Amino acid sequence: MSTTAELLKGAAELFPDEVVTSAHVRHFELPAGAGRFALITLDNGFDHTKPTTFGPQSLANLNAAIDQVEAEAANGEITGVGLTGKPFIFAVGADLKGVELLKKHDEALAIGKGGHDVFKRLSALAVPTFAYYNGAAMGGGVEVGLHCTYRTVSKALPAFSLPEVFLGLVPGWGGCAILPNLIGAEKAVSVIIENSLNQNRQLKGKQVFELGIADALFEGADFLEQSLIWTASVLNGSVTVERPEIDRGEAWDQAVAKGRLVADSKVHGAAPAAYRALDIIEAAKDGDLQKGFDAEDQALADLIMGGELRSGIYAFNLVQKRGKRPAGAPDKSLARPVTKVGVVGAGLMASQLALLFLRRLEVPVVLTDIDQERVDKGVGYVHAEIEKLLGKGRINQDKANRLKGLVSGVLDKAEGFADADFIIEAVFEEMSVKQKVFAEVEAVAPAHAILATNTSSLSVSEMASKLRHPERVVGFHFFNPVAILPLLEIVRGEQTDDASLATAFGVAKKLKKTAVLTKDAPAFVVNRILTRFMGEIQNVIDEGTSVETAEKAIEPLGLPMSPLVLLELVGPAIGLHVSETLNRAFPDRFTVSPNLKAVVEAGKRGFYVYKPENGFKPELDPEVAALLVQGDSVLTEEQVRDRVLDAVAQEIGLMLEEGVVAEAQDIDLCLITGAGWPFHLGGITPYLDREGVSERVNGKRFLAQGVASVPA
């Protein structure tokens, strides 16, 4: 049988580009006569911007450090062993770049086993072990600490999580087995399942302590010093750590059952990771950790060789890397400074934009509208939102006063925009209205000012076509709610020049948005795909399939909400308007549903009603049911799903042919950040590839084998 060292050596050969973490051992005398102590520090030699990870060579280095302290402990040379990280970082888990390279189940199994074999040695030493969570700790970084006898955590720790389920894995180096046995099943399910599936929610240091994961909490400034004083007190017996007894009865079963309900509500059975993690937690009830570790190894290997994890890593890389370096963006040195922003319109969307520009750029922002009452309302909205931030302690009184002083409203565009560098319109979605607004703005704005439009579907080139300087017009399409959804579609019109585009990307970066460059094509990216998707759902309902069947057909995609609930959020009138725009552009593929038209004309805000007696679950509004005129063609859920996915695959294929975006990766990035499309699907194209839809419809995959899938 292979030793741990041999396993790790074999794995390291598969991954030559690993950023290697060292495990330095140093010794010192603890205070209060607590004896000589060994401290292992995990450090990859880079600053905090490159967090410490565990690849095979890094695990081998930790293993060698444990060899050393194990011998010292056995010889009575030390009284305890501590584990900590470099400044601001404890460790953030397995190196996912290595995971992507694995091609065989036994290679994947070796990674799981290697981690367990190293980490569990910490709990088997002849002396107590201590983990000092000094900075960010995630995944395997959290788990290595769970194998220690005691843990302390810094109040300044910004992020602590077991994010594996979010990516399509399970906490596979002890998390699923140890955590419920340390803090109870209910809290463990919350950390492993709920936080992960809620967009990878992070814990702060204080929460880590309150959950019982850490035994002591110390200030960040002298965290290690205080941790060592506390360690001495534990070792000499003046401090006794007491942990509550774990309820291994009905409470454990209820926690697992609740976890399954959470998983069902988020992924609808479409992604296996959460369920595999819950199976391991369920089996950990008897406290047999080794059995749990074996189950983690197996689950880890199975999931590493499955499509979901590869899609999860692909999605993660899109958001973290591609999202920060947009494809096709001009050289940033061409960008012009923005020292004042103008907003045309003072309605809800315009006011949200004004607030965002104000908070992120901290420059003067001026709103205009057609009457004083609207202007006052827009400025009032921004002031009220600043007060809310102050009330929550997110900003102090000085900053609140400064921000309020920077926002103003005027009726006269000449007065408001004469010295503005960036002017964005958020007026009614009608071409003639927008052209008129831009003509008025161009007459009073400085020659260098960028004119941006927040249109969701209209042609930017046509909007700019009657201006003297169409080269400075750019599409700047935000998604609602503006404060939450990260995507910003930046649209290059036919005449837009590089300097204007570079300035738009520069502003997007300051706004902390994920910017994607798109060609000036009808409805750009997200709205075009969602309209085709929704249009096909509407078509099958119009033809005779029940609303319930059409909605249920889409559940296996694990979308954040059903199509008709999404329609309600967008607003049926806006949905209808976009479908009419696309129908004019592509009448052979985009339909305008007579039933949707009837719903809009009746003034309904959606297809559903929500009653308290039914737990606010969506049920078809009887008034809407009475409006529906349906044919007699009834499809099954599977037939609906095939038809919808075929339509989406066709549309994406055509968009890529037209050059709407640079690559399929940009489509996925848009859907993940602009429409909340699930991470575990990798957006949409990996899912269409995996289900065979891409080849069925377009005769080829969207992504090469090995991109968001297991390498051939």
GROMACS .gro file of C-alpha atoms in nm, residues 94-463:
model
  370
   94ALA     CA    1  -0.705   2.297  -0.177
   95ASP     CA    2  -0.539   2.443  -0.485
   96LEU     CA    3  -0.822   2.413  -0.738
   97LYS     CA    4  -0.588   2.463  -1.036
   98GLY     CA    5  -0.449   2.118  -0.956
   99VAL     CA    6  -0.796   1.964  -0.926
  100GLU     CA    7  -0.877   2.073  -1.283
  101LEU     CA    8  -0.584   1.867  -1.416
  102LEU     CA    9  -0.700   1.534  -1.269
  103LYS     CA   10  -0.819   1.282  -1.528
  104LYS     CA   11  -0.868   0.960  -1.330
  105HIS     CA   12  -1.074   0.854  -1.030
  106ASP     CA   13  -0.773   0.707  -0.846
  107GLU     CA   14  -0.580   1.037  -0.888
  108ALA     CA   15  -0.875   1.220  -0.733
  109LEU     CA   16  -0.895   0.963  -0.452
  110ALA     CA   17  -0.524   1.020  -0.376
  111ILE     CA   18  -0.587   1.394  -0.323
  112GLY     CA   19  -0.863   1.327  -0.069
  113LYS     CA   20  -0.665   1.056   0.108
  114GLY     CA   21  -0.344   1.259   0.107
  115GLY     CA   22  -0.512   1.553   0.281
  116HIS     CA   23  -0.672   1.329   0.544
  117ASP     CA   24  -0.353   1.136   0.610
  118VAL     CA   25  -0.159   1.457   0.678
  119PHE     CA   26  -0.424   1.651   0.872
  120LYS     CA   27  -0.531   1.368   1.103
  121ARG     CA   28  -0.173   1.334   1.231
  122LEU     CA   29  -0.232   1.664   1.416
  123SER     CA   30  -0.492   1.498   1.638
  124ALA     CA   31  -0.272   1.192   1.697
  125LEU     CA   32   0.033   1.374   1.840
  126ALA     CA   33   0.145   1.297   2.194
  127VAL     CA   34   0.084   1.663   2.292
  128PRO     CA   35  -0.217   1.897   2.247
  129THR     CA   36  -0.238   2.089   1.917
  130PHE     CA   37  -0.369   2.442   1.861
  131ALA     CA   38  -0.491   2.616   1.545
  132TYR     CA   39  -0.467   2.996   1.547
  133TYR     CA   40  -0.704   3.129   1.277
  134ASN     CA   41  -0.524   3.461   1.231
  135GLY     CA   42  -0.673   3.553   0.891
  136ALA     CA   43  -0.889   3.428   0.603
  137ALA     CA   44  -0.961   3.055   0.634
  138MET     CA   45  -1.161   2.854   0.382
  139GLY     CA   46  -1.212   2.491   0.287
  140GLY     CA   47  -0.903   2.286   0.370
  141GLY     CA   48  -0.771   2.585   0.566
  142VAL     CA   49  -1.066   2.555   0.804
  143GLU     CA   50  -1.038   2.175   0.807
  144VAL     CA   51  -0.670   2.152   0.904
  145GLY     CA   52  -0.764   2.353   1.214
  146LEU     CA   53  -1.056   2.121   1.294
  147HIS     CA   54  -0.808   1.834   1.335
  148CYS     CA   55  -0.634   2.026   1.619
  149THR     CA   56  -0.729   1.988   1.987
  150TYR     CA   57  -0.806   2.360   2.036
  151ARG     CA   58  -0.868   2.664   1.818
  152THR     CA   59  -0.850   3.042   1.860
  153VAL     CA   60  -0.979   3.302   1.614
  154SER     CA   61  -0.902   3.668   1.543
  155LYS     CA   62  -1.179   3.928   1.578
  156ALA     CA   63  -1.031   4.084   1.262
  157LEU     CA   64  -1.076   3.764   1.055
  158PRO     CA   65  -1.279   3.879   0.750
  159ALA     CA   66  -1.376   3.550   0.586
  160PHE     CA   67  -1.417   3.196   0.716
  161SER     CA   68  -1.613   2.931   0.528
  162LEU     CA   69  -1.647   2.582   0.393
  163PRO     CA   70  -1.737   2.683   0.035
  164GLU     CA   71  -1.702   2.339  -0.124
  165VAL     CA   72  -2.074   2.274  -0.186
  166PHE     CA   73  -2.094   2.611  -0.364
  167LEU     CA   74  -1.827   2.489  -0.606
  168GLY     CA   75  -1.964   2.136  -0.648
  169LEU     CA   76  -1.754   1.951  -0.388
  170VAL     CA   77  -1.791   1.841  -0.026
  171PRO     CA   78  -1.565   1.952   0.260
  172GLY     CA   79  -1.349   1.646   0.204
  173TRP     CA   80  -1.058   1.677   0.449
  174GLY     CA   81  -1.258   1.630   0.768
  175GLY     CA   82  -1.520   1.906   0.750
  176CYS     CA   83  -1.830   1.690   0.705
  177ALA     CA   84  -1.722   1.440   0.973
  178ILE     CA   85  -1.561   1.660   1.240
  179LEU     CA   86  -1.769   1.981   1.234
  180PRO     CA   87  -2.107   1.826   1.334
  181ASN     CA   88  -1.927   1.632   1.608
  182LEU     CA   89  -1.773   1.957   1.734
  183ILE     CA   90  -2.066   2.204   1.718
  184GLY     CA   91  -2.370   1.984   1.651
  185ALA     CA   92  -2.545   1.891   1.329
  186GLU     CA   93  -2.772   2.196   1.308
  187LYS     CA   94  -2.489   2.452   1.313
  188ALA     CA   95  -2.272   2.233   1.087
  189VAL     CA   96  -2.550   2.210   0.826
  190SER     CA   97  -2.583   2.587   0.841
  191VAL     CA   98  -2.209   2.637   0.772
  192ILE     CA   99  -2.161   2.356   0.516
  193ILE     CA  100  -2.492   2.371   0.325
  194GLU     CA  101  -2.684   2.694   0.387
  195ASN     CA  102  -2.394   2.941   0.378
  196SER     CA  103  -2.245   2.770   0.073
  197LEU     CA  104  -2.569   2.774  -0.124
  198ASN     CA  105  -2.637   3.137  -0.025
  199GLN     CA  106  -2.371   3.264  -0.269
  200ASN     CA  107  -2.087   3.137  -0.050
  201ARG     CA  108  -2.170   3.346   0.257
  202GLN     CA  109  -1.867   3.411   0.481
  203LEU     CA  110  -1.839   3.411   0.861
  204LYS     CA  111  -1.648   3.675   1.060
  205GLY     CA  112  -1.419   3.590   1.354
  206LYS     CA  113  -1.682   3.664   1.621
  207GLN     CA  114  -1.934   3.431   1.451
  208VAL     CA  115  -1.672   3.152   1.433
  209PHE     CA  116  -1.630   3.182   1.811
  210GLU     CA  117  -2.006   3.207   1.881
  211LEU     CA  118  -2.071   2.891   1.676
  212GLY     CA  119  -1.824   2.704   1.898
  213ILE     CA  120  -1.578   2.633   1.615
  214ALA     CA  121  -1.311   2.832   1.803
  215ASP     CA  122  -1.256   2.811   2.180
  216ALA     CA  123  -1.128   3.166   2.225
  217LEU     CA  124  -1.156   3.503   2.047
  218PHE     CA  125  -0.882   3.771   2.051
  219GLU     CA  126  -0.823   4.115   1.900
  220GLY     CA  127  -0.640   4.122   1.567
  221ALA     CA  128  -0.359   4.358   1.676
  222ASP     CA  129  -0.189   4.114   1.916
  223PHE     CA  130  -0.375   3.799   1.818
  224LEU     CA  131  -0.085   3.553   1.816
  225GLU     CA  132   0.059   3.686   2.143
  226GLN     CA  133  -0.279   3.655   2.320
  227SER     CA  134  -0.336   3.310   2.167
  228LEU     CA  135  -0.002   3.190   2.307
  229ILE     CA  136  -0.076   3.330   2.656
  230TRP     CA  137  -0.412   3.147   2.643
  231THR     CA  138  -0.236   2.831   2.516
  232ALA     CA  139  -0.002   2.844   2.818
  233SER     CA  140  -0.307   2.871   3.048
  234VAL     CA  141  -0.466   2.565   2.885
  235LEU     CA  142  -0.144   2.363   2.906
  236ASN     CA  143  -0.076   2.447   3.270
  237GLY     CA  144  -0.437   2.378   3.367
  238SER     CA  145  -0.542   2.729   3.472
  239VAL     CA  146  -0.795   2.742   3.184
  240THR     CA  147  -1.028   2.451   3.110
  241VAL     CA  148  -1.208   2.445   2.774
  242GLU     CA  149  -1.563   2.319   2.809
  243ARG     CA  150  -1.772   2.233   2.509
  244PRO     CA  151  -2.146   2.161   2.513
  245GLU     CA  152  -2.264   1.805   2.473
  246ILE     CA  153  -2.374   1.720   2.119
  247ASP     CA  154  -2.737   1.613   2.071
  248ARG     CA  155  -2.711   1.289   1.874
  249GLY     CA  156  -3.083   1.219   1.885
  250GLU     CA  157  -3.373   1.361   1.690
  251ALA     CA  158  -3.208   1.705   1.661
  252TRP     CA  159  -2.936   1.553   1.440
  253ASP     CA  160  -3.192   1.394   1.205
  254GLN     CA  161  -3.396   1.717   1.192
  255ALA     CA  162  -3.085   1.918   1.101
  256VAL     CA  163  -3.006   1.683   0.810
  257ALA     CA  164  -3.370   1.693   0.695
  258LYS     CA  165  -3.365   2.073   0.706
  259GLY     CA  166  -3.042   2.068   0.501
  260ARG     CA  167  -3.215   1.858   0.236
  261LEU     CA  168  -3.502   2.110   0.216
  262VAL     CA  169  -3.249   2.394   0.173
  263ALA     CA  170  -3.068   2.198  -0.101
  264ASP     CA  171  -3.400   2.122  -0.275
  265SER     CA  172  -3.501   2.489  -0.267
  266LYS     CA  173  -3.167   2.600  -0.413
  267VAL     CA  174  -3.064   2.330  -0.662
  268HIS     CA  175  -3.380   2.116  -0.696
  269GLY     CA  176  -3.181   1.792  -0.698
  270ALA     CA  177  -2.989   1.917  -1.003
  271ALA     CA  178  -2.647   1.919  -0.833
  272PRO     CA  179  -2.515   1.629  -0.623
  273ALA     CA  180  -2.265   1.799  -0.388
  274ALA     CA  181  -2.504   1.920  -0.117
  275TYR     CA  182  -2.673   1.579  -0.095
  276ARG     CA  183  -2.340   1.394  -0.072
  277ALA     CA  184  -2.230   1.628   0.210
  278LEU     CA  185  -2.559   1.568   0.395
  279ASP     CA  186  -2.519   1.189   0.360
  280ILE     CA  187  -2.178   1.213   0.530
  281ILE     CA  188  -2.313   1.441   0.807
  282GLU     CA  189  -2.602   1.197   0.860
  283ALA     CA  190  -2.359   0.905   0.891
  284ALA     CA  191  -2.131   1.102   1.129
  285LYS     CA  192  -2.399   1.084   1.399
  286ASP     CA  193  -2.226   0.791   1.571
  287GLY     CA  194  -1.900   0.988   1.604
  288ASP     CA  195  -1.689   0.739   1.401
  289LEU     CA  196  -1.453   0.990   1.238
  290GLN     CA  197  -1.249   0.742   1.032
  291LYS     CA  198  -1.565   0.610   0.869
  292GLY     CA  199  -1.655   0.974   0.790
  293PHE     CA  200  -1.310   1.039   0.641
  294ASP     CA  201  -1.342   0.734   0.414
  295ALA     CA  202  -1.684   0.856   0.296
  296GLU     CA  203  -1.536   1.205   0.231
  297ASP     CA  204  -1.257   1.051   0.020
  298GLN     CA  205  -1.509   0.863  -0.191
  299ALA     CA  206  -1.743   1.161  -0.235
  300LEU     CA  207  -1.451   1.388  -0.321
  301ALA     CA  208  -1.319   1.152  -0.589
  302ASP     CA  209  -1.666   1.100  -0.742
  303LEU     CA  210  -1.736   1.474  -0.752
  304ILE     CA  211  -1.391   1.567  -0.887
  305MET     CA  212  -1.461   1.331  -1.178
  306GLY     CA  213  -1.808   1.480  -1.234
  307GLY     CA  214  -1.912   1.775  -1.448
  308GLU     CA  215  -2.057   1.985  -1.167
  309LEU     CA  216  -1.725   2.057  -0.993
  310ARG     CA  217  -1.552   2.138  -1.323
  311SER     CA  218  -1.839   2.376  -1.401
  312GLY     CA  219  -1.814   2.526  -1.052
  313ILE     CA  220  -1.439   2.589  -1.086
  314TYR     CA  221  -1.496   2.728  -1.438
  315ALA     CA  222  -1.762   2.968  -1.303
  316PHE     CA  223  -1.537   3.067  -1.013
  317ASN     CA  224  -1.250   3.145  -1.254
  318LEU     CA  225  -1.482   3.343  -1.482
  319VAL     CA  226  -1.594   3.570  -1.197
  320GLN     CA  227  -1.254   3.600  -1.026
  321LYS     CA  228  -1.032   3.630  -1.335
  322ARG     CA  229  -1.215   3.701  -1.661
  323GLY     CA  230  -1.455   3.933  -1.480
  324LYS     CA  231  -1.161   4.144  -1.365
  325ARG     CA  232  -0.988   4.150  -1.707
  326PRO     CA  233  -1.269   4.200  -1.960
  327ALA     CA  234  -1.211   4.054  -2.307
  328GLY     CA  235  -1.181   4.319  -2.578
  329ALA     CA  236  -1.154   4.622  -2.345
  330PRO     CA  237  -0.926   4.896  -2.487
  331ASP     CA  238  -0.599   4.992  -2.317
  332LYS     CA  239  -0.686   5.150  -1.981
  333SER     CA  240  -0.433   5.431  -2.040
  334LEU     CA  241  -0.684   5.577  -2.290
  335ALA     CA  242  -0.946   5.632  -2.018
  336ARG     CA  243  -1.027   5.992  -1.921
  337PRO     CA  244  -1.080   6.104  -1.560
  338VAL     CA  245  -1.437   6.137  -1.433
  339THR     CA  246  -1.478   6.416  -1.176
  340LYS     CA  247  -1.851   6.483  -1.211
  341VAL     CA  248  -2.144   6.262  -1.317
  342GLY     CA  249  -2.478   6.365  -1.466
  343VAL     CA  250  -2.791   6.148  -1.454
  344VAL     CA  251  -3.082   6.220  -1.690
  345GLY     CA  252  -3.400   6.112  -1.514
  346ALA     CA  253  -3.483   6.093  -1.144
  347GLY     CA  254  -3.708   5.786  -1.132
  348LEU     CA  255  -3.621   5.472  -0.935
  349MET     CA  256  -3.360   5.335  -1.180
  350ALA     CA  257  -3.195   5.677  -1.223
  351SER     CA  258  -3.191   5.732  -0.845
  352GLN     CA  259  -3.031   5.390  -0.788
  353LEU     CA  260  -2.764   5.479  -1.046
  354ALA     CA  261  -2.701   5.817  -0.883
  355LEU     CA  262  -2.653   5.648  -0.545
  356LEU     CA  263  -2.410   5.392  -0.691
  357PHE     CA  264  -2.197   5.657  -0.870
  358LEU     CA  265  -2.198   5.872  -0.557
  359ARG     CA  266  -2.088   5.592  -0.321
  360ARG     CA  267  -1.819   5.443  -0.545
  361LEU     CA  268  -1.675   5.750  -0.721
  362GLU     CA  269  -1.738   6.007  -0.443
  363VAL     CA  270  -1.765   6.288  -0.699
  364PRO     CA  271  -2.049   6.539  -0.753
  365VAL     CA  272  -2.358   6.373  -0.905
  366VAL     CA  273  -2.639   6.584  -1.051
  367LEU     CA  274  -2.985   6.456  -1.151
  368THR     CA  275  -3.225   6.627  -1.394
  369ASP     CA  276  -3.587   6.556  -1.485
  370ILE     CA  277  -3.888   6.726  -1.642
  371ASP     CA  278  -4.027   6.886  -1.323
  372GLN     CA  279  -3.902   6.993  -0.981
  373GLU     CA  280  -4.115   6.741  -0.794
  374ARG     CA  281  -3.944   6.447  -0.970
  375VAL     CA  282  -3.598   6.598  -0.919
  376ASP     CA  283  -3.665   6.646  -0.547
  377LYS     CA  284  -3.796   6.291  -0.518
  378GLY     CA  285  -3.479   6.151  -0.684
  379VAL     CA  286  -3.243   6.349  -0.458
  380GLY     CA  287  -3.463   6.256  -0.158
  381TYR     CA  288  -3.427   5.886  -0.241
  382VAL     CA  289  -3.045   5.915  -0.246
  383HIS     CA  290  -3.045   6.105   0.087
  384ALA     CA  291  -3.274   5.845   0.248
  385GLU     CA  292  -3.047   5.558   0.133
  386ILE     CA  293  -2.741   5.739   0.277
  387GLU     CA  294  -2.930   5.773   0.609
  388LYS     CA  295  -2.997   5.397   0.603
  389LEU     CA  296  -2.623   5.328   0.556
  390LEU     CA  297  -2.550   5.559   0.849
  391GLY     CA  298  -2.812   5.384   1.064
  392LYS     CA  299  -2.654   5.045   0.991
  393GLY     CA  300  -2.308   5.175   1.082
  394ARG     CA  301  -2.178   5.124   0.726
  395ILE     CA  302  -2.063   5.489   0.706
  396ASN     CA  303  -1.999   5.757   0.971
  397GLN     CA  304  -2.172   6.094   1.009
  398ASP     CA  305  -1.891   6.285   0.832
  399LYS     CA  306  -1.909   6.061   0.528
  400ALA     CA  307  -2.291   6.079   0.524
  401ASN     CA  308  -2.275   6.461   0.527
  402ARG     CA  309  -2.009   6.464   0.254
  403LEU     CA  310  -2.206   6.227   0.027
  404LYS     CA  311  -2.529   6.422   0.075
  405GLY     CA  312  -2.343   6.741  -0.014
  406LEU     CA  313  -2.219   6.585  -0.340
  407VAL     CA  314  -2.566   6.500  -0.481
  408SER     CA  315  -2.793   6.767  -0.629
  409GLY     CA  316  -3.081   6.805  -0.870
  410VAL     CA  317  -3.159   7.074  -1.130
  411LEU     CA  318  -3.417   7.124  -1.404
  412ASP     CA  319  -3.178   7.298  -1.644
  413LYS     CA  320  -2.946   7.050  -1.817
  414ALA     CA  321  -2.709   7.334  -1.918
  415GLU     CA  322  -2.666   7.426  -1.552
  416GLY     CA  323  -2.623   7.065  -1.439
  417PHE     CA  324  -2.406   6.916  -1.714
  418ALA     CA  325  -2.179   7.199  -1.835
  419ASP     CA  326  -1.882   7.052  -1.645
  420ALA     CA  327  -1.982   6.682  -1.627
  421ASP     CA  328  -1.742   6.417  -1.761
  422PHE     CA  329  -1.986   6.123  -1.769
  423ILE     CA  330  -2.360   6.158  -1.832
  424ILE     CA  331  -2.594   5.859  -1.821
  425GLU     CA  332  -2.959   5.856  -1.923
  426ALA     CA  333  -3.220   5.634  -1.757
  427VAL     CA  334  -3.539   5.761  -1.921
  428PHE     CA  335  -3.832   5.583  -2.086
  429GLU     CA  336  -3.729   5.291  -2.314
  430GLU     CA  337  -3.837   5.456  -2.640
  431MET     CA  338  -3.592   5.540  -2.921
  432SER     CA  339  -3.734   5.884  -3.004
  433VAL     CA  340  -3.730   5.987  -2.635
  434LYS     CA  341  -3.369   5.877  -2.591
  435GLN     CA  342  -3.254   6.049  -2.913
  436LYS     CA  343  -3.419   6.373  -2.800
  437VAL     CA  344  -3.251   6.350  -2.457
  438PHE     CA  345  -2.908   6.290  -2.611
  439ALA     CA  346  -2.950   6.583  -2.852
  440GLU     CA  347  -3.032   6.812  -2.555
  441VAL     CA  348  -2.737   6.679  -2.353
  442GLU     CA  349  -2.489   6.709  -2.642
  443ALA     CA  350  -2.582   7.075  -2.684
  444VAL     CA  351  -2.472   7.161  -2.327
  445ALA     CA  352  -2.213   6.897  -2.227
  446PRO     CA  353  -1.836   6.951  -2.263
  447ALA     CA  354  -1.674   6.805  -2.577
  448HIS     CA  355  -1.496   6.526  -2.386
  449ALA     CA  356  -1.800   6.403  -2.188
  450ILE     CA  357  -1.912   6.042  -2.233
  451LEU     CA  358  -2.283   5.999  -2.311
  452ALA     CA  359  -2.398   5.664  -2.170
  453THR     CA  360  -2.733   5.490  -2.207
  454ASN     CA  361  -2.882   5.238  -1.968
  455THR     CA  362  -3.100   5.090  -2.243
  456SER     CA  363  -3.181   4.720  -2.202
  457SER     CA  364  -3.261   4.642  -2.565
  458LEU     CA  365  -3.246   4.941  -2.802
  459SER     CA  366  -2.971   5.008  -3.056
  460VAL     CA  367  -2.694   5.229  -2.917
  461SER     CA  368  -2.577   5.314  -3.272
  462GLU     CA  369  -2.923   5.433  -3.373
  463MET     CA  370  -2.949   5.636  -3.052
   0.00000   0.00000   0.00000
